[in-house]
Short mmCIF file of C-alpha atoms in Angstrom, two decimals:
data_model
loop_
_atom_site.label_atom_id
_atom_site.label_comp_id
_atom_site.label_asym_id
_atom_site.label_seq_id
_atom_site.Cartn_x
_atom_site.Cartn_y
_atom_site.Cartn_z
CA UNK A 1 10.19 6.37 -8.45
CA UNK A 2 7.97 5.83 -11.72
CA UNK A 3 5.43 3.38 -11.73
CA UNK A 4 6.63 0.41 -13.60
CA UNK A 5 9.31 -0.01 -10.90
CA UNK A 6 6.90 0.14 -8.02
CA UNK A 7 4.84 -2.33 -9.84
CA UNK A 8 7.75 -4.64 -9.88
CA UNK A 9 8.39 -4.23 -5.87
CA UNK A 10 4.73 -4.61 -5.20
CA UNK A 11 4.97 -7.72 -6.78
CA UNK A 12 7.96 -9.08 -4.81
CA UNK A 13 6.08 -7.85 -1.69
CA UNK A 14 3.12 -9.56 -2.82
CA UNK A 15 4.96 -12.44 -3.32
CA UNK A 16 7.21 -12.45 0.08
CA UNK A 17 4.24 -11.99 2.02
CA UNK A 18 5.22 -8.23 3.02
CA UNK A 19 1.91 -6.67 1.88
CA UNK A 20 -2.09 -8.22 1.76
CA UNK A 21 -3.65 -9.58 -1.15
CA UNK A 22 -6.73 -9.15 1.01
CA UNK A 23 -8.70 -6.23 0.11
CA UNK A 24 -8.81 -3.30 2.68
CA UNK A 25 -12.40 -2.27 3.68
CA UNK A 26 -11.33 0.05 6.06
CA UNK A 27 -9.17 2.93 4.80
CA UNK A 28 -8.71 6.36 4.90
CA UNK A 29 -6.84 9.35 3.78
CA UNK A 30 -7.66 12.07 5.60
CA UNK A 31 -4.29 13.77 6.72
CA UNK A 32 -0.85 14.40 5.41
CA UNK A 33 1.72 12.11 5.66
CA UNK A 34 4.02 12.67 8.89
CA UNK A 35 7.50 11.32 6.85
CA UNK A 36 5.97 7.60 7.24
CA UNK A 37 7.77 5.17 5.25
CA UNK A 38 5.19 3.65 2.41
CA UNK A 39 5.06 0.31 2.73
CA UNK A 40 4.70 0.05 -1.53
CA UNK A 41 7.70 1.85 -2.83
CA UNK A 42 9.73 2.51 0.91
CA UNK A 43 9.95 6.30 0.44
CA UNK A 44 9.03 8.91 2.66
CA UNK A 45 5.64 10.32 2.33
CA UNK A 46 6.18 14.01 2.53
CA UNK A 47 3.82 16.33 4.75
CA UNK A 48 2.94 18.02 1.41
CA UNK A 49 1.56 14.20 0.23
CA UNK A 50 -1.87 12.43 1.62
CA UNK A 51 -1.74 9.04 3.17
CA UNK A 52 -3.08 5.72 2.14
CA UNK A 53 -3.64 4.14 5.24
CA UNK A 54 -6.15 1.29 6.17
CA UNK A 55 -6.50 -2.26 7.44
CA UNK A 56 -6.73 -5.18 5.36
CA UNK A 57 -9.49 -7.40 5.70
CA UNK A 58 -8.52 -10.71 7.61
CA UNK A 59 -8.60 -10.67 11.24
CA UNK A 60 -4.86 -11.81 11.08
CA UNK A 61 -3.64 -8.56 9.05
CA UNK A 62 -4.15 -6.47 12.29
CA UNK A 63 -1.09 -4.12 11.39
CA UNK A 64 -2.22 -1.46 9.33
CA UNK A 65 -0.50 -0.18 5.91
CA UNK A 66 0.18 2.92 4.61
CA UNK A 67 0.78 4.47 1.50
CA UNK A 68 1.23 7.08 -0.97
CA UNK A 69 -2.17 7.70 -3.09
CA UNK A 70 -0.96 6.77 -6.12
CA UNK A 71 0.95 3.83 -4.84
CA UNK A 72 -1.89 2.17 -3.05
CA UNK A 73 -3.72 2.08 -6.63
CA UNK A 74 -1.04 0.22 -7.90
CA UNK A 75 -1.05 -1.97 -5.18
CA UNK A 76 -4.75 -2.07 -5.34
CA UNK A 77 -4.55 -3.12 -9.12
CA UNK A 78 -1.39 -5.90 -8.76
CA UNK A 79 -3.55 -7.95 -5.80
CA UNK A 80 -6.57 -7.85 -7.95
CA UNK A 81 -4.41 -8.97 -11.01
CA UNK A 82 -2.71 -11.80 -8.74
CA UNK A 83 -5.79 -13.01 -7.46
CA UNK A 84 -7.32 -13.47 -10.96
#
């Protein structure tokens, strides 16, 4: 999926509540992905791929979110924009 149209769905998820606009403190990427959906663009991340994975920063946001790399820096970069 290209970038522009992950954007978009970020956006919506933003929007619907289905990812944080808090920041994540706590994340890591330290293992390939184990065909986990990514909670960004909802594809598999392959075993070839690293995951995004952390906890966002409210006590509330206990479930944790995972993602491709390059899809948690877009999501990264539309909360920042939305917060602004």
């Amino acid at each position: 999926m290209a970038a522009p149209a992950i954007r978009i769905l970020i956006r919506e998820k933003l929007k619907d509540s289905c990812l944080p606009y808090a920041s994540m403190p706590r994340f890591w990427a330290s293992r390939p992905g184990k065909e986990e959906i990514c909670d960004a663009c909802d594809l598999r991340i392959a075993k070839t791929q690293l995951v995004m994975e952390g906890i966002a920063s409210k006590i509330s946001d206990k479930k944790s979110v995972q993602f491709h790399v390059v899809c948690f820096q877009l999501w990264d970069h539309e909360r920042c924009e939305a917060l602004n």
